[in-house]
Amino acid sequence: MVIEDIECLPNSDGKDTIQRNPALTRNLAAGMNWSALESLLSGVNKYSTVFGRVWLSMVFVFRIMVFVVAAQRVWGDESKDFVCNTRQPGCTNVCYDSIFPISHIRLWALQLIFVTCPSLMVVAHVKYREGKDSKYASQHKGSHLYANPGKKRGGLWWTYLVSLIFKAGVDAAFLYILYYIYQGYDMPRLSKCALEPCPNTVDCYISRPTEKKIFTIFMVVSSAVCIFMCILEMFYLVGKRLEKVLKVQQANERLLFAECHEVTNIAPPRSSYIRCNYGGDTFLR
């Protein structure tokens, strides 16, 4: 079924005319985007630990929602309302490019794209194991290669751990890039610019600096919390793996101990042997 973004509007002579509705187009596109994002997050959430689910909630609610609903509107006027106290042609554009080498909103968009890619890697690995298991089952009369393809064991455990390291590294790298480009996370109300073709040092002003500063700090704090959640999940995964290895090792030691005692009980006691001498040699019989 094809949904057209059109509506019927009455004209001056009373007849209806069909026109394209831009607002409806945006709503349809947003609905499709949210549906795709929801299905993606539900697929990732199915194979995540408790810490991974908290991380997904942080990304979805505190970063993507804020980015889509509020941050884009706050930064939507940054180039239009950037004003310098000069009429020299080109000076305002040069100063804007110097003060904002890359827009905060575009930097955060890249960050969200890169930080969600490792989760797709985990889902792709699980789908690969499911396909491999179904192929094995068809060739071996219903027997399965994996008891649970989504269980984090073997290669999938390493894939999940690498995805956590990558996500934490991406967030940390973008925090450093933002700090390095803007020399901190502050948003000054007044900036000085003395680049050509400006005739002298001019004063430049950005729109809504306090609001932009609040959103910048919010996104930085949410990124730091996501890094912390990734580190906690790494420790959780490694701790569970070490606990499992120790349990297997203890079970093997108990089994070996039981087998040794069983062999000792089967063998006759030393007192039942008879000491014999033959040819100058002494042996037990």
Coordinates of C-alpha atoms in Angstrom, one line a residue:
M1 CA 0.0 0.0 0.0
V2 CA 1.3 3.4 -1.0
I3 CA 0.5 6.4 1.3
E4 CA 0.5 9.7 -0.6
D5 CA 1.3 12.9 1.3
I6 CA -1.6 14.8 -0.3
E7 CA -4.8 16.4 1.0
C8 CA -7.9 17.9 -0.6
L9 CA -8.4 21.6 0.0
P10 CA -11.3 23.8 -1.2
N11 CA -10.5 26.6 -3.6
S12 CA -12.2 29.9 -4.2
D13 CA -14.8 28.4 -6.6
G14 CA -15.9 25.7 -4.2
K15 CA -14.1 22.9 -5.9
D16 CA -11.5 20.7 -4.2
T17 CA -7.9 20.8 -5.3
I18 CA -5.3 18.2 -4.4
Q19 CA -2.2 19.6 -2.9
R20 CA 0.9 18.2 -1.3
N21 CA 1.1 18.7 2.4
P22 CA 4.7 19.2 3.6
A23 CA 3.8 18.7 7.3
L24 CA 2.2 15.3 6.4
T25 CA 5.3 14.4 4.6
R26 CA 7.5 15.1 7.6
N27 CA 5.1 13.2 9.9
L28 CA 5.1 10.2 7.6
A29 CA 8.9 10.2 7.4
A30 CA 9.3 10.6 11.1
G31 CA 6.9 7.7 11.7
M32 CA 8.8 5.5 9.3
N33 CA 12.1 6.5 11.0
W34 CA 10.8 5.8 14.5
S35 CA 9.4 2.4 13.4
A36 CA 12.8 1.4 11.9
L37 CA 14.6 2.6 15.0
E38 CA 12.2 0.8 17.3
S39 CA 12.7 -2.5 15.4
L40 CA 16.4 -2.0 15.5
L41 CA 16.6 -1.4 19.2
S42 CA 14.3 -4.3 20.0
G43 CA 16.6 -6.6 18.0
V44 CA 19.6 -5.3 19.9
N45 CA 17.9 -5.3 23.2
K46 CA 17.1 -9.0 22.9
Y47 CA 20.7 -10.0 23.0
S48 CA 21.9 -7.5 25.6
T49 CA 22.7 -7.9 29.3
V50 CA 21.0 -5.8 32.0
F51 CA 23.7 -3.1 31.7
G52 CA 23.3 -3.2 27.9
R53 CA 19.5 -2.6 28.2
V54 CA 20.2 0.4 30.5
W55 CA 22.7 1.7 27.9
L56 CA 20.1 1.4 25.1
S57 CA 17.6 3.3 27.2
M58 CA 20.2 6.0 27.8
V59 CA 21.0 6.3 24.1
F60 CA 17.3 6.2 23.0
V61 CA 15.7 8.5 25.6
F62 CA 18.5 10.9 26.7
R63 CA 20.4 11.2 23.5
I64 CA 18.4 10.4 20.4
M65 CA 15.1 11.8 21.7
V66 CA 16.8 15.0 22.9
F67 CA 18.8 15.2 19.6
V68 CA 15.7 14.9 17.4
V69 CA 13.1 16.8 19.5
A70 CA 15.1 19.7 21.0
A71 CA 18.8 20.0 20.0
Q72 CA 18.1 20.3 16.2
R73 CA 15.7 23.3 16.9
V74 CA 18.2 25.0 19.2
W75 CA 21.0 24.8 16.7
G76 CA 18.8 25.3 13.6
D77 CA 19.5 29.1 13.6
E78 CA 23.2 29.1 14.4
S79 CA 24.5 30.4 11.0
K80 CA 21.5 32.7 10.3
D81 CA 21.6 34.5 13.7
F82 CA 25.4 34.6 13.9
V83 CA 26.1 38.4 13.9
C84 CA 29.3 40.4 13.9
N85 CA 29.6 44.1 14.3
T86 CA 30.9 44.8 10.8
R87 CA 29.5 45.2 7.3
Q88 CA 32.6 43.9 5.5
P89 CA 31.4 41.3 3.0
G90 CA 32.6 37.8 3.9
C91 CA 33.8 38.7 7.4
T92 CA 30.8 37.1 9.2
N93 CA 31.2 33.9 7.2
V94 CA 34.9 33.6 7.9
C95 CA 34.4 34.3 11.6
Y96 CA 31.6 31.8 11.8
D97 CA 33.8 29.1 10.1
S98 CA 36.6 29.9 12.6
I99 CA 34.4 29.8 15.7
F100 CA 32.4 26.8 14.6
P101 CA 34.6 24.5 12.5
I102 CA 32.0 21.8 12.7
S103 CA 28.5 22.2 14.0
H104 CA 27.7 20.6 17.4
I105 CA 24.6 19.0 15.9
R106 CA 26.4 17.4 13.0
L107 CA 29.1 16.1 15.4
W108 CA 26.5 14.6 17.6
A109 CA 24.8 13.0 14.6
L110 CA 28.1 11.3 13.6
Q111 CA 28.6 10.2 17.2
L112 CA 25.2 8.6 17.4
I113 CA 25.7 6.8 14.0
F114 CA 29.1 5.4 15.0
V115 CA 28.1 4.5 18.6
T116 CA 25.1 2.4 17.4
C117 CA 27.0 0.5 14.6
P118 CA 28.7 -2.0 17.0
S119 CA 25.2 -3.2 18.2
L120 CA 24.4 -4.0 14.6
M121 CA 27.6 -6.1 14.5
V122 CA 26.3 -8.2 17.4
V123 CA 22.9 -8.7 15.7
A124 CA 24.6 -9.7 12.5
H125 CA 26.7 -12.2 14.3
V126 CA 23.6 -13.8 15.9
K127 CA 21.9 -13.9 12.6
Y128 CA 24.9 -15.6 11.1
R129 CA 24.9 -18.2 13.8
E130 CA 21.1 -18.8 13.4
G131 CA 21.6 -19.4 9.7
K132 CA 24.5 -21.7 10.3
D133 CA 22.5 -23.6 12.9
S134 CA 19.5 -24.0 10.6
K135 CA 21.7 -25.3 7.8
Y136 CA 23.4 -27.8 10.2
A137 CA 20.0 -28.9 11.4
S138 CA 18.8 -29.6 7.9
Q139 CA 21.8 -31.6 7.1
H140 CA 21.9 -33.6 10.3
K141 CA 18.3 -34.6 10.8
G142 CA 17.2 -32.0 13.2
S143 CA 20.2 -31.9 15.5
H144 CA 21.4 -28.4 16.3
L145 CA 24.8 -26.9 16.3
Y146 CA 24.0 -24.3 19.0
A147 CA 21.6 -24.8 21.9
N148 CA 20.9 -21.1 21.8
P149 CA 22.4 -19.0 19.0
G150 CA 22.0 -15.8 21.0
K151 CA 23.9 -17.1 24.0
K152 CA 27.1 -15.1 24.5
R153 CA 29.6 -17.9 24.1
G154 CA 32.7 -18.4 22.0
G155 CA 33.0 -16.0 19.1
L156 CA 29.8 -14.1 20.0
W157 CA 31.2 -13.3 23.5
W158 CA 34.2 -11.8 21.9
T159 CA 32.1 -9.9 19.4
Y160 CA 30.0 -8.5 22.2
L161 CA 33.1 -7.5 24.2
V162 CA 34.7 -5.8 21.2
S163 CA 31.4 -3.9 20.5
L164 CA 31.5 -2.6 24.1
I165 CA 35.1 -1.4 23.7
F166 CA 34.3 0.2 20.4
K167 CA 31.2 2.0 21.8
A168 CA 33.1 3.4 24.8
G169 CA 36.0 4.4 22.6
V170 CA 33.7 6.2 20.1
D171 CA 32.0 8.2 22.9
A172 CA 35.4 9.1 24.5
A173 CA 36.9 10.1 21.2
F174 CA 34.0 12.4 20.3
L175 CA 34.1 14.0 23.8
Y176 CA 37.8 14.7 23.2
I177 CA 37.1 16.0 19.7
L178 CA 34.4 18.4 21.0
Y179 CA 36.7 19.6 23.8
Y180 CA 39.7 20.0 21.4
I181 CA 37.8 21.9 18.8
Y182 CA 36.0 24.4 21.1
Q183 CA 38.6 24.4 23.9
G184 CA 36.1 23.2 26.4
Y185 CA 32.4 22.7 26.6
D186 CA 31.4 26.3 27.3
M187 CA 29.4 28.4 24.9
P188 CA 30.6 32.1 25.1
R189 CA 28.2 34.9 24.4
L190 CA 30.9 37.0 22.8
S191 CA 33.8 35.9 20.5
K192 CA 36.6 38.0 19.0
C193 CA 37.6 37.6 15.4
A194 CA 40.5 39.2 13.5
L195 CA 40.7 37.1 10.3
E196 CA 40.7 38.5 6.8
P197 CA 38.8 40.1 5.2
C198 CA 37.7 41.7 8.5
P199 CA 39.0 45.3 8.7
N200 CA 40.0 44.8 12.4
T201 CA 39.1 42.8 15.5
V202 CA 35.3 42.4 15.4
D203 CA 32.9 41.2 18.0
C204 CA 30.7 38.2 17.1
Y205 CA 27.6 37.0 18.9
I206 CA 25.7 33.7 18.7
S207 CA 22.0 33.2 19.3
R208 CA 20.8 31.6 22.6
P209 CA 24.2 30.8 24.0
T210 CA 22.9 29.7 27.5
E211 CA 20.4 27.2 26.0
K212 CA 23.1 25.8 23.7
K213 CA 25.5 25.5 26.6
I214 CA 22.9 23.6 28.6
F215 CA 22.3 21.1 25.8
T216 CA 26.0 20.7 25.3
I217 CA 26.6 19.8 28.9
F218 CA 23.6 17.5 28.8
M219 CA 25.0 15.6 25.8
V220 CA 28.4 15.5 27.3
V221 CA 27.1 14.1 30.6
S222 CA 24.9 11.5 28.9
S223 CA 27.9 10.4 26.8
A224 CA 30.0 10.0 30.0
V225 CA 27.3 8.0 31.6
C226 CA 27.1 5.7 28.5
I227 CA 30.9 5.2 28.7
F228 CA 30.5 4.3 32.4
M229 CA 27.7 1.8 31.6
C230 CA 29.9 0.2 28.9
I231 CA 32.8 -0.2 31.3
L232 CA 30.5 -1.8 33.9
E233 CA 29.2 -4.2 31.3
M234 CA 32.7 -5.1 30.4
F235 CA 33.5 -6.0 34.0
Y236 CA 30.2 -7.9 34.2
L237 CA 31.0 -10.0 31.1
V238 CA 34.6 -10.7 32.2
G239 CA 33.5 -11.5 35.7
K240 CA 30.8 -13.9 34.6
R241 CA 33.3 -15.6 32.3
L242 CA 35.9 -16.0 35.0
E243 CA 33.2 -17.3 37.4
K244 CA 32.3 -19.9 34.8
V245 CA 35.9 -20.9 34.2
L246 CA 36.5 -21.3 38.0
K247 CA 33.4 -23.4 38.4
V248 CA 34.5 -25.7 35.5
Q249 CA 38.0 -25.9 37.0
Q250 CA 36.6 -26.8 40.5
A251 CA 34.3 -29.4 39.0
N252 CA 37.2 -31.0 37.2
E253 CA 39.3 -31.0 40.4
R254 CA 36.4 -32.6 42.4
L255 CA 36.0 -35.3 39.7
L256 CA 39.8 -36.0 39.6
F257 CA 39.8 -36.2 43.5
A258 CA 36.9 -38.6 43.4
E259 CA 38.6 -40.8 40.8
C260 CA 41.8 -40.9 42.8
H261 CA 40.0 -42.0 45.9
E262 CA 38.1 -44.6 43.9
V263 CA 41.4 -46.1 42.6
T264 CA 42.8 -46.1 46.2
N265 CA 39.9 -47.9 47.6
I266 CA 40.0 -50.6 44.9
A267 CA 43.7 -51.3 45.5
P268 CA 44.4 -53.8 48.4
P269 CA 46.1 -52.4 51.5
R270 CA 49.8 -52.6 51.8
S271 CA 49.6 -54.9 54.9
S272 CA 48.1 -57.7 52.7
Y273 CA 51.3 -58.0 50.6
I274 CA 54.0 -60.7 51.5
R275 CA 57.6 -59.7 51.5
C276 CA 59.7 -62.2 49.5
N277 CA 63.4 -62.5 48.9
Y278 CA 64.6 -63.9 45.6
G279 CA 68.1 -63.9 44.4
G280 CA 69.1 -61.2 46.8
D281 CA 66.2 -58.9 45.7
T282 CA 63.2 -58.1 48.0
F283 CA 59.8 -57.5 46.5
L284 CA 56.1 -57.6 47.6
R285 CA 53.7 -60.4 46.6

